Short mmCIF file of C-alpha atoms and ligand atoms in Angstrom, two decimals:
data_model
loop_
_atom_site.label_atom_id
_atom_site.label_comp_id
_atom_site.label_asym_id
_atom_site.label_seq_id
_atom_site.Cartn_x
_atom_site.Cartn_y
_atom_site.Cartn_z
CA UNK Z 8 137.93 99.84 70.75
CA UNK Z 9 134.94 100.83 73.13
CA UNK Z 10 132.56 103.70 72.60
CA UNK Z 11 132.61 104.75 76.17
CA UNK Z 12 134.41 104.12 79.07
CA UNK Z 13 132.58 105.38 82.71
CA UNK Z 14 134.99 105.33 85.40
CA UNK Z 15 134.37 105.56 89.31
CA UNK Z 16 130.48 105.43 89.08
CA UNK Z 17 128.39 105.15 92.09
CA UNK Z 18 125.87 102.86 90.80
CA UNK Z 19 122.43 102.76 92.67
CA UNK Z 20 122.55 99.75 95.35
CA UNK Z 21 126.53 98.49 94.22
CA UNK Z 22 128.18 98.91 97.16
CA UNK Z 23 131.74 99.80 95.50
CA UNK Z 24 132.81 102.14 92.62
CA UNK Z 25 132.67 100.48 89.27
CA UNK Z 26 134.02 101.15 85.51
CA UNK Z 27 131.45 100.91 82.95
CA UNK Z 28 131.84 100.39 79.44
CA UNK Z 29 129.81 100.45 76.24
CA UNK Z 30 129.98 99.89 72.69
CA UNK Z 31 127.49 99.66 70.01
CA UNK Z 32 124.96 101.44 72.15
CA UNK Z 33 125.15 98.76 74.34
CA UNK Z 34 126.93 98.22 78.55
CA UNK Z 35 129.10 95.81 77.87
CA UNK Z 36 131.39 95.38 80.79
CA UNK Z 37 130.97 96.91 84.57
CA UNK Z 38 134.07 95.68 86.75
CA UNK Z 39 136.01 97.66 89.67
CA UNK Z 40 138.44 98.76 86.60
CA UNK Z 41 138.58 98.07 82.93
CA UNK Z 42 141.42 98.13 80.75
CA UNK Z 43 141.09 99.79 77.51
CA UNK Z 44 140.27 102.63 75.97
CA UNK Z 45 137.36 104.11 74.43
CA UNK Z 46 136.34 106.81 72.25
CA UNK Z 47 135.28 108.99 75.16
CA UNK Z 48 135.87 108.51 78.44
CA UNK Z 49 134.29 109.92 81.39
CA UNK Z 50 135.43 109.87 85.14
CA UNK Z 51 132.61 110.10 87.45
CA UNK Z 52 134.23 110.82 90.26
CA UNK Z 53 132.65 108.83 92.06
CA UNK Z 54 129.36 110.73 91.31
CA UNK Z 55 125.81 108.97 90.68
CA UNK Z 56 125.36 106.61 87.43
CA UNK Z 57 121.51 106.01 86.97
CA UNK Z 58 119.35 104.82 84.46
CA UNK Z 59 117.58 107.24 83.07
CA UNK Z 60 114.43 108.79 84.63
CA UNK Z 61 111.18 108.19 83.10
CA UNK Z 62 108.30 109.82 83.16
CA UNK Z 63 105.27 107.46 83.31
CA UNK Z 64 102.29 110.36 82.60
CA UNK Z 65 102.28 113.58 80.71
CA UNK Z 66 100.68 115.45 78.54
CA UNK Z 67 103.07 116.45 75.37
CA UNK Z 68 99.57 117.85 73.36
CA UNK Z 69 98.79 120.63 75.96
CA UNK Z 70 102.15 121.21 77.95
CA UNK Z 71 103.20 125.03 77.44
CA UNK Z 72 100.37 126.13 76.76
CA UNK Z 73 99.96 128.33 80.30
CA UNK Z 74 96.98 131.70 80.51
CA UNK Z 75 95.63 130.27 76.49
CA UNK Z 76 93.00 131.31 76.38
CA UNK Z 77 93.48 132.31 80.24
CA UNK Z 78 94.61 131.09 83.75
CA UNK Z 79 92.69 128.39 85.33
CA UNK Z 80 91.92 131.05 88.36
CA UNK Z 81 89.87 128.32 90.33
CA UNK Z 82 92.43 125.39 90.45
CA UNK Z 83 90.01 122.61 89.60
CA UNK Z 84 90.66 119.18 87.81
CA UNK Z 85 87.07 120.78 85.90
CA UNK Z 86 87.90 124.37 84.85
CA UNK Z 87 91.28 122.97 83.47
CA UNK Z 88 89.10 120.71 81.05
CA UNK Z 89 86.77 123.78 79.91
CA UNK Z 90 89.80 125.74 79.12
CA UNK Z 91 91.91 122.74 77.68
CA UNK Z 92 88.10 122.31 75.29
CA UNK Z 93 87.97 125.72 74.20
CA UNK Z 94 91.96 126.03 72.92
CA UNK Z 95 92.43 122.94 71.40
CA UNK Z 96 90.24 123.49 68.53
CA UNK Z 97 92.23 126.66 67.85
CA UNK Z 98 95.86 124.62 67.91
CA UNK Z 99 97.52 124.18 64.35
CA UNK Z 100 99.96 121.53 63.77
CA UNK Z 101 102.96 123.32 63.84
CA UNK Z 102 101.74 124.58 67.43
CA UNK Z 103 101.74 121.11 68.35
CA UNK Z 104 104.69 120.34 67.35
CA UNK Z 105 106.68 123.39 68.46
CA UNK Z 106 105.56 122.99 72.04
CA UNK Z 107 106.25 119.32 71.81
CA UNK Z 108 110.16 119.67 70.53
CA UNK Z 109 110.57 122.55 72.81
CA UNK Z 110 109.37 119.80 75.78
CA UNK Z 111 111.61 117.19 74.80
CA UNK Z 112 114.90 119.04 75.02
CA UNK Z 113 113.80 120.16 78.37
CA UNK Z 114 113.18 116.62 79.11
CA UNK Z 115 116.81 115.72 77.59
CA UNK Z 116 118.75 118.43 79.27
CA UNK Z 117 116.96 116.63 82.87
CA UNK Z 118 117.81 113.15 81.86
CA UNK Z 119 114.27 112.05 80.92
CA UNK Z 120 114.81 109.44 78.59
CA UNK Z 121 111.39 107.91 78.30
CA UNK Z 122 107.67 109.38 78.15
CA UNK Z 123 104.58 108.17 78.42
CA UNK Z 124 102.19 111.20 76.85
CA UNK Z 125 98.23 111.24 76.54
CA UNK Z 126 97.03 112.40 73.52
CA UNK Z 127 93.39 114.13 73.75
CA UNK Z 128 91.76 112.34 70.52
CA UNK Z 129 88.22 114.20 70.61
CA UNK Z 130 89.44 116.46 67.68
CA UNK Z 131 87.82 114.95 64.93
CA UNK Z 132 91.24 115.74 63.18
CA UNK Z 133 92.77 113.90 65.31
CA UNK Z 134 95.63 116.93 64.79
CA UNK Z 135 97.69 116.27 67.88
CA UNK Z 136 97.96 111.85 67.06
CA UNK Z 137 99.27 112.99 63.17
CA UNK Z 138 102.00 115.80 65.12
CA UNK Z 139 102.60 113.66 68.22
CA UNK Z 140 103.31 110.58 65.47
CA UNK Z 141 105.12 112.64 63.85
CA UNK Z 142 107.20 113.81 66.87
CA UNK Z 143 107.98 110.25 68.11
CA UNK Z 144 110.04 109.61 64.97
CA UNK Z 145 111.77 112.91 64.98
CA UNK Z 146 112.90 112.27 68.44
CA UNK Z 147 113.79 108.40 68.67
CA UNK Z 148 117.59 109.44 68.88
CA UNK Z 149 117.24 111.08 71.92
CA UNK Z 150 114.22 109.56 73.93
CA UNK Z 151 111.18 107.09 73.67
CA UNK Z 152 107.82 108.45 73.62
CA UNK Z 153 105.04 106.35 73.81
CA UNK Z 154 101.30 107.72 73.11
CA UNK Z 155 98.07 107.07 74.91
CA UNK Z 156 94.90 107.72 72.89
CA UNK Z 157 93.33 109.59 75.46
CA UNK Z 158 89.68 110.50 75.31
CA UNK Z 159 89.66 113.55 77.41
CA UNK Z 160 86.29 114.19 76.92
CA UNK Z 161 84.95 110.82 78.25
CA UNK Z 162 84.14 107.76 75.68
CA UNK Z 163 80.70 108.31 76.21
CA UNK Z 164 80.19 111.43 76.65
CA UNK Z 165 81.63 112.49 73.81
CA UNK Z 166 79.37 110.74 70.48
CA UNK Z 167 82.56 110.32 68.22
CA UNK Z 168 85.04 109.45 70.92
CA UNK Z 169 84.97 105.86 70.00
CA UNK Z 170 85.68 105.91 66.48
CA UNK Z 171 88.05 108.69 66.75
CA UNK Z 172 90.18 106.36 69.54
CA UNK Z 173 90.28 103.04 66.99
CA UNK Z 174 91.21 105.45 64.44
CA UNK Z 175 94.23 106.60 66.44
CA UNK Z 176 95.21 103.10 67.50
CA UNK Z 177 95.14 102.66 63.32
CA UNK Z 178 97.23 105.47 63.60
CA UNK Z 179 99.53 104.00 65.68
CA UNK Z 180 99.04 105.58 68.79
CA UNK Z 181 100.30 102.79 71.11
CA UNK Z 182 98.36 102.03 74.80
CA UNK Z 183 94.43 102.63 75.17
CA UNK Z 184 93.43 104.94 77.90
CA UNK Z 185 90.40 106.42 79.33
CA UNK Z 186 88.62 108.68 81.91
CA UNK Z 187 85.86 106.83 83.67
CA UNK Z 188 84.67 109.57 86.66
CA UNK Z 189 84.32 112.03 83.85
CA UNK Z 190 81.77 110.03 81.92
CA UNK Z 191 78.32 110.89 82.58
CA UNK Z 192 77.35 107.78 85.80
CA UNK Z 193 79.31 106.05 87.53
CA UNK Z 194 77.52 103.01 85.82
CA UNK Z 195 78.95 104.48 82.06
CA UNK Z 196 82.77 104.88 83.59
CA UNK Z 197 82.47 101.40 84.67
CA UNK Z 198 81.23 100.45 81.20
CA UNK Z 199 83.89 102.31 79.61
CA UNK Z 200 86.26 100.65 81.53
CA UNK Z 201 85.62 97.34 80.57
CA UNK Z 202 85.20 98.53 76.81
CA UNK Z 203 88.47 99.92 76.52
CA UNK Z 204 89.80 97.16 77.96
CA UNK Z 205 88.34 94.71 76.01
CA UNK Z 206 89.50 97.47 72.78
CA UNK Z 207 93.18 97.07 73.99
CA UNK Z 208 93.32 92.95 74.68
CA UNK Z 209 91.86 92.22 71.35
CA UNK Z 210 94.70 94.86 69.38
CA UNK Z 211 96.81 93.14 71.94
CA UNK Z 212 98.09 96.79 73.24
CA UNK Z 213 98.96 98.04 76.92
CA UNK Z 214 96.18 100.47 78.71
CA UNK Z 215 96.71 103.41 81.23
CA UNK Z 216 93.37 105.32 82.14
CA UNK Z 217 93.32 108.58 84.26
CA UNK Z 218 91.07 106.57 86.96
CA UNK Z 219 89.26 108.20 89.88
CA UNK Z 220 91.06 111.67 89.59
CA UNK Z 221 88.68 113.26 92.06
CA UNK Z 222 88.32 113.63 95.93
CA UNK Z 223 85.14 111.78 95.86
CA UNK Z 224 85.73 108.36 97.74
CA UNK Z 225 82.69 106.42 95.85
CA UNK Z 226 84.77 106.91 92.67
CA UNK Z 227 85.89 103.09 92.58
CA UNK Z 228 86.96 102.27 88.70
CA UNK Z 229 90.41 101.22 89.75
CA UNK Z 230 88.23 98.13 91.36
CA UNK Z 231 86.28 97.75 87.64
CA UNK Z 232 89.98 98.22 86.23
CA UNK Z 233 91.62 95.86 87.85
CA UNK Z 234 89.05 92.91 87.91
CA UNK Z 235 88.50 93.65 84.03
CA UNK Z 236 92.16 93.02 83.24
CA UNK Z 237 92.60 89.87 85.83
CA UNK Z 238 89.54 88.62 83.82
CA UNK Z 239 90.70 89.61 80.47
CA UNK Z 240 94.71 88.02 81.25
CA UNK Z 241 95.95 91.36 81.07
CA UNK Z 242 98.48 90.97 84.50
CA UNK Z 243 101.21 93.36 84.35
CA UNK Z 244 99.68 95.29 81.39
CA UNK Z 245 97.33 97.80 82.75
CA UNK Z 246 97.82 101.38 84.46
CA UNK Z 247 96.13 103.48 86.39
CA UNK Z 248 96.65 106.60 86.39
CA UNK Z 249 96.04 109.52 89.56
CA UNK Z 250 93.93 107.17 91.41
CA UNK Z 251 93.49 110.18 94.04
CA UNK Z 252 89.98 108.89 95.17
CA UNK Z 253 91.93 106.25 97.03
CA UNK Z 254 92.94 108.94 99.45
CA UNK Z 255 89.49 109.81 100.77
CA UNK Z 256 88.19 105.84 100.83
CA UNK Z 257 87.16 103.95 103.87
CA UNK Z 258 90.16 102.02 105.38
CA UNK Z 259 88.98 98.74 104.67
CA UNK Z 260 87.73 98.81 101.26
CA UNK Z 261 91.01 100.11 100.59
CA UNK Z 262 93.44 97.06 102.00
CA UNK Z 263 91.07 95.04 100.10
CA UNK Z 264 91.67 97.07 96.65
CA UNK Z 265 95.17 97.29 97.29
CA UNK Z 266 95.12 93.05 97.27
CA UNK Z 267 92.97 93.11 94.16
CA UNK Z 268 95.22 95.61 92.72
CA UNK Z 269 98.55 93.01 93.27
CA UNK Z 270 96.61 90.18 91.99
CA UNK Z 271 96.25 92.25 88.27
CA UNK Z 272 99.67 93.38 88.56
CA UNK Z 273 98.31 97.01 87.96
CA UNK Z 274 101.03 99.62 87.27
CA UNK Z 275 99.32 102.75 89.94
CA UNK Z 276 100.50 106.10 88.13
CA UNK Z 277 100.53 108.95 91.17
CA UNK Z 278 101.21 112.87 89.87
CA UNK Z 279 102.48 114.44 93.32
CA UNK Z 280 102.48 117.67 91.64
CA UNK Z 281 99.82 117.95 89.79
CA UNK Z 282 97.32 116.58 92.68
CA UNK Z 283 98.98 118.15 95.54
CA UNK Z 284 97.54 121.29 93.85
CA UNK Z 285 94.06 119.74 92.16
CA UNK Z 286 92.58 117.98 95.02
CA UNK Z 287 90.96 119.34 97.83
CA UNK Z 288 89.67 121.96 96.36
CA UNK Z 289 86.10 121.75 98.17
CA UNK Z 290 87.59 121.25 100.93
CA UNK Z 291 87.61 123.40 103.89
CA UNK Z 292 89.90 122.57 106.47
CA UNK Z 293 91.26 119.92 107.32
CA UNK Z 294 91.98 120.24 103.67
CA UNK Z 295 93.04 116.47 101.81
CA UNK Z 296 96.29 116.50 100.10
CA UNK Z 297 94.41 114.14 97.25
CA UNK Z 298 97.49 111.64 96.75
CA UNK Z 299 96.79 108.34 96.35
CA UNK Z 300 98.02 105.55 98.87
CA UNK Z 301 101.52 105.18 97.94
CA UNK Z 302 103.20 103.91 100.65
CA UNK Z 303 100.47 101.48 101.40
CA UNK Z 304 101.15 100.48 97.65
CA UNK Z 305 105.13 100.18 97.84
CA UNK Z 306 104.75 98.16 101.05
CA UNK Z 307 102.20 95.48 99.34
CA UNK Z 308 104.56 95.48 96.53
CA UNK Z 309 102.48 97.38 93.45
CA UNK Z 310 104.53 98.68 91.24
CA UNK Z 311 104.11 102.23 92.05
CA UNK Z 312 105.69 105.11 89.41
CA UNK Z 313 105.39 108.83 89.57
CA UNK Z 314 104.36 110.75 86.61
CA UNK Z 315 104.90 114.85 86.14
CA UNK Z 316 101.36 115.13 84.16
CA UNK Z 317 101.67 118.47 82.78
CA UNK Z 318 104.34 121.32 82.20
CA UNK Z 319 102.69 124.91 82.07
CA UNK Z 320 99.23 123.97 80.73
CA UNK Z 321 95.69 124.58 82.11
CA UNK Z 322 95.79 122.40 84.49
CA UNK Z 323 99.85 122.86 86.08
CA UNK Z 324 100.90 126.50 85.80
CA UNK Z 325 104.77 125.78 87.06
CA UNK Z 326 106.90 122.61 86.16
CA UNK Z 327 110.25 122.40 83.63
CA UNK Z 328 109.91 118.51 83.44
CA UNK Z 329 112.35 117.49 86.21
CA UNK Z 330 111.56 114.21 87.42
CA UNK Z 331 113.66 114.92 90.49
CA UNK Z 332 111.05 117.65 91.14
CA UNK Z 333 108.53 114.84 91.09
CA UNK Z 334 110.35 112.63 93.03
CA UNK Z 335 111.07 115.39 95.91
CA UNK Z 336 107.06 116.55 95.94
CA UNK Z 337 106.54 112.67 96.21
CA UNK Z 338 108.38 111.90 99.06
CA UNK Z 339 106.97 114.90 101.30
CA UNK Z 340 103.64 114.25 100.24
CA UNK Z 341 103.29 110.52 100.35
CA UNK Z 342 105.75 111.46 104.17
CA UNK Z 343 108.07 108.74 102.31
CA UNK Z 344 111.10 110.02 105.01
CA UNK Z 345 112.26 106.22 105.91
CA UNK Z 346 115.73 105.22 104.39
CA UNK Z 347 114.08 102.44 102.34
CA UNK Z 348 111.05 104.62 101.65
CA UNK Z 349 113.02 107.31 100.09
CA UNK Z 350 114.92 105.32 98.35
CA UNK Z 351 111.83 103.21 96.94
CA UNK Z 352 110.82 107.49 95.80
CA UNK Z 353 113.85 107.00 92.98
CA UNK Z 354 112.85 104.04 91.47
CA UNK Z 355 108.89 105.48 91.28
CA UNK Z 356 110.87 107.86 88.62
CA UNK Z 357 113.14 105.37 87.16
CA UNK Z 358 112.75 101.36 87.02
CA UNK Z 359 109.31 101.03 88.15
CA UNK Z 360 108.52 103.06 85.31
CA UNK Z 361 110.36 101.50 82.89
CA UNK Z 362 108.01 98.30 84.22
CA UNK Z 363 105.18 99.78 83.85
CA UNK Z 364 106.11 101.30 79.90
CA UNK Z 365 107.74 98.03 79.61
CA UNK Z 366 110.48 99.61 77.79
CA UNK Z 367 113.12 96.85 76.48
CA UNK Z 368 116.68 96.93 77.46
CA UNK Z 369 116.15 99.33 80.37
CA UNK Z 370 118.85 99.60 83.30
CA UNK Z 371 122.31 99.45 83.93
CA UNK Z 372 122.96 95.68 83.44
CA UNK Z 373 125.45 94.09 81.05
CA UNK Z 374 123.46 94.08 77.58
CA UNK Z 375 121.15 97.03 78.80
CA UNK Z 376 120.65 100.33 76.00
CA UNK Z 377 124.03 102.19 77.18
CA UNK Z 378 121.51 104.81 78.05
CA UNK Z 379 122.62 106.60 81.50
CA UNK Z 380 122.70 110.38 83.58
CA UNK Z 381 125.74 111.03 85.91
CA UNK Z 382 124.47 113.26 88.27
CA UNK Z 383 126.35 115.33 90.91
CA UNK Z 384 125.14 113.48 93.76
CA UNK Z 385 126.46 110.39 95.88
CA UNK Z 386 123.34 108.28 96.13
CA UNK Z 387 119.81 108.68 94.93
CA UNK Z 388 118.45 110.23 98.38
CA UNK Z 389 120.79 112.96 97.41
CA UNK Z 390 119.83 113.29 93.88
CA UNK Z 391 116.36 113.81 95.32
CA UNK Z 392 117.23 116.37 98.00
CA UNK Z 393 119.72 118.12 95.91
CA UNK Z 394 117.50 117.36 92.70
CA UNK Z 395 120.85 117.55 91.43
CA UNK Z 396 122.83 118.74 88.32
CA UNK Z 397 122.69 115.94 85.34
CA UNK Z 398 126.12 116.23 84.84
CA UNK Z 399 126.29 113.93 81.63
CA UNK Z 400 123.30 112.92 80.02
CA UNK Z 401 124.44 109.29 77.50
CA UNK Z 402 122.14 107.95 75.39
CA UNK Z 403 122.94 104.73 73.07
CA UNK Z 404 126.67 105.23 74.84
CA UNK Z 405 126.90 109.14 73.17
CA UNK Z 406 126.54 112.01 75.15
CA UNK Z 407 123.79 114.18 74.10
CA UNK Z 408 123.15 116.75 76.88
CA UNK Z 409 125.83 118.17 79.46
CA UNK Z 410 125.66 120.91 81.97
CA UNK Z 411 128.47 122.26 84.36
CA UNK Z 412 128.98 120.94 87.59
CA UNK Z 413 127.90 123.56 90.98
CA UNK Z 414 131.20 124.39 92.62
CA UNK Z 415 129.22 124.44 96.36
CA UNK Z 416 126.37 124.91 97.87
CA UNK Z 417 126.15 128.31 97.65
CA UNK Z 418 126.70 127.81 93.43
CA UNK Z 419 123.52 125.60 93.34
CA UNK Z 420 121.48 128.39 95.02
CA UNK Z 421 122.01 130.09 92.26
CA UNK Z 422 124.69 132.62 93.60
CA UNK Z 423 127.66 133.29 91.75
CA UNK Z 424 130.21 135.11 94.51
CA UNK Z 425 128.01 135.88 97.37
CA UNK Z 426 124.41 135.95 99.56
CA UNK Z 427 123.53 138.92 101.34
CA UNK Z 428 120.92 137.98 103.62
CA UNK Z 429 119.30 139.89 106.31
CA UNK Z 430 121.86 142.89 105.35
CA UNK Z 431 124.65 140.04 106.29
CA UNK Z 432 126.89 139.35 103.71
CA UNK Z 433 128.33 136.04 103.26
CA UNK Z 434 131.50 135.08 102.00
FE1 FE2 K 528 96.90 113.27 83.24
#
C-alpha cells in the first residue's frame, strides 16, 4: 500500500502528464499511470507539481517586527540597522519565537519548504541563536531551517562579535556569514572576509555573507570572497548574498568577476524585493534599480537563487513570504521576459536554491523527500504570473497545508460575484 498517489501532474520540463507515488516519505514511482492505491490520493488535474520553493535569505529574528520602535521613514539599507540596534535589545525570547512560528506557517501555507535565516549574534545573549535553535526543532516536520550566524553589526566593528559568532557555531548555528561594506575600511571587510572564511573551512561549515549591499561600485568583497574560498577549496560552498554593488560597476571588471565567480562555484543570493526598494536611494534621476547582474550570472552559468530577506521588519515594510512574489519582482527587475529566462526565474526560487543550501534529497526524482506543492497553474511561467494558489502543499508524502482552488479570474482578484469598475458592472 502507497502513502500517496499524485495523478495527472504537470511536472516542470516532462513533457507529458505523469502519476506520482510515494511511500515512506519518499517518490517512489513517476510513470504515465500507476496501478495501486494509496492512502490518499490526489488528482492534479493536470495542474503544476513542483518541488518546493525555497527561500535562500531571510531574516526569521527581525521579520514582523514593522513601526518597533518606528517606521524606517528614509528607506535606507542604514536607518534600517539603527532601528533593527535599538529594538533588539528590548526582544524577549518568547517574542522571538512568536514572530518566528507565526512566519513559518505563512511560509507553509505558500509552499516554502526550506529557509535559509540570518541570525544577528551581537546580543551578548545570543537570545535569538537559543529561540531560533529552538525553533528549528519545533518545526522539522514541516520545513528545514538552516541558521546563519550573522554579525549584523560588522566583525570588527563590533569588539565581541567574534567570540559571540564561535559561540553560536558551538551553538549549532549552521553556515558562517558576514557583512564586509559595513565594517569600518574597506581594508577590515576584506579582512573579515577572509577570517570568516578561514572560521567556516576549519569547522568544515558552509558560508553566506551579505556582500556589497550598497550602490557604491568600489565595494568589491565578492572578488575577496570568491578568491578566499577558491584558495581555501571551498568550490560550491560559499554564498553571497545582495551583491547589489555589482549593478553600479564598470563593465569590464564585472565580466571578469563574473569568471572568477564560476571558477569558486559561488552561490550569488539576489533579494529583488528588498533592493528594488533599498538601493538608489542617493540617487537622483536616472535612479539605479540596485539589483545585482542576474542575467549576466544565469547566462555564465552561476548558480543564481532569489531570497525574500525580510517580512515586515525595519528594513521591508510589505511581504507575506511568497516566493512567487519574489520570483515575479525578479523577473521585471532583472527584465528576465525571454521564455528560457523566465523560466530560469523558477528555479532561482526552487532548485538553485536547494544547491546552494545543499539540502539532501531535494526534487522530484525517484528516491527524492516526497516533499511537493500542486499549484493551480500549467507551467512555472504561469505560477509566476498568476503567483498562483498552492493548491496542496505535501511534505514527507502528507499533506500539511491546503487552500481552495480560484473558480476564474475574476475569483483570484479577489471578487466573489462581481467588479464594478468605472460605474460598469461586470458580470
Ligand atoms: Fe539580508
Amino acid at each position: 500500500m502507497l502513502d500517496l498517489i499524485i495523478r495527472n501532474a504537470s511536472i516542470p520540463d516532462e513533457p507529458a502528464l505523469l502519476d506520482i507515488a510515494c511511500r515512506e516519505g519518499r517518490i517512489v514511482e513517476r510513470a504515465a499511470h500507476i496501478d495501486g492505491q494509496a492512502e490518499t490520493e490526489i488528482d492534479a488535474k493536470g495542474y503544476l507539481v513542483s518541488p518546493p520553493f525555497v527561500d535562500s535569505h531571510f531574516h526569521m529574528d527581525s521579520t514582523l517586527t514593522y513601526g518597533r520602535p518606528r517606521v524606517n521613514e528614509s528607506g535606507t539599507l542604514l536607518e534600517g540597522i539603527r532601528l533593527w540596534g535599538e529594538l533588539k535589545s528590548t526582544l524577549s525570547s518568547d517574542d522571538f519565537e512568536q514572530r518566528a512560528l507565526m512566519l513559518c506557517r505563512w511560509a507553509v501555507a505558500k509552499g516554502n519548504l526550506a529557509i535559509r535565516s540570518h541570525v544577528d549574534i551581537s546580543d551578548p545573549s545570543l537570545t535569538a541563536a537559543h529561540v531560533l535553535l529552538s525553533v528549528k526543532e519545533k518545526v522539522k516536520p514541516w520545513l528545514d531551517l538552516q541558521l546563519v550566524a550573522f554579525p549584523q553589526d560588522g566583525l570588527y566593528r563590533h569588539p565581541d562579535a567574534q567570540k559571540q559568532l564561535e559561540q553560536s557555531l558551538d551553538l549549532g548555528i549552521d553556515v558562517v556569514g558576514g557583512i564586509p561594506h559595513f565594517e569600518r575600511s574597506y581594508e577590515e571587510g576584506r579582512q573579515s572576509v577572509e577570517a570568516l572564511c578561514r572560521i567556516a573551512a576549519d569547522r568544515g561549515l558552509m558560508v553566506d555573507m551579505h556582500c556589497d549591499e550598497t550602490d557604491d561600485p568600489s565595494s568589491r568583497h565578492i572578488e575577496t570572497l570568491a578568491s578566499t574560498s577558491i584558495q581555501l577549496g571551498m568550490h560550491g560552498r560559499v554564498s553571497g548574498s545582495h551583491l547589489t554593488s555589482m549593478h553600479s560597476m564598470d563593465d569590464y571588471f564585472a565580466d571578469k568577476l563574473l569568471g572568477l565567480m564560476h571558477e569558486a562555484q559561488i552561490n550569488a543570493i539576489a533579494c529583488p524585493l528588498i533592493n528594488i526598494t533599498l538601493q538608489g536611494r542617493k540617487d537622483t534621476y536616472p535612479k539605479r534599480r540596485g539589483m545585482t547582474r542576474v542575467k549576466e550570472m544565469v547566462d555564465k552559468g552561476i548558480n543564481c537563487s532569489f531570497g525574500h530577506d525580510c517580512v515586515m521588519d525595519p528594513w521591508y515594510a510589505a511581504g507575506s513570504h511568497d516566493m512567487l512574489e519574489v520570483a515575479h519582482m525578479g523577473l521585471h527587475v532583472a527584465q528576465m521576459t525571454g521564455t528560457a529566462q523566465a523560466r530560469s526565474v523558477y528555479d532561482a526560487i526552487t532548485v538553485n536554491p536547494a544547491r546552494a543550501l545543499n539540502l539532501v534529497n531535494y526534487g522530484l526524482s525517484v528516491g527524492c523527500n516526497a516533499d511537493m506543492v500542486i499549484l493551480q497553474a500549467a507551467g512555472p511561467i504561469e505560477a509566476i504570473r498568476l503567483r498562483a494558489t498552492r493548491l496542496f502543499v505535501i511534505r514527507r508524502g502528507k499533506i500539511i497545508s491546503k487552500t481552495p482552488a480560484v473558480k476564474s479570474e475574476v475569483e483570484m482578484l479577489g471578487a466573489t460575484q462581481q467588479i464594478t469598475f468605472a460605474q460598469t458592472e461586470i458580470p
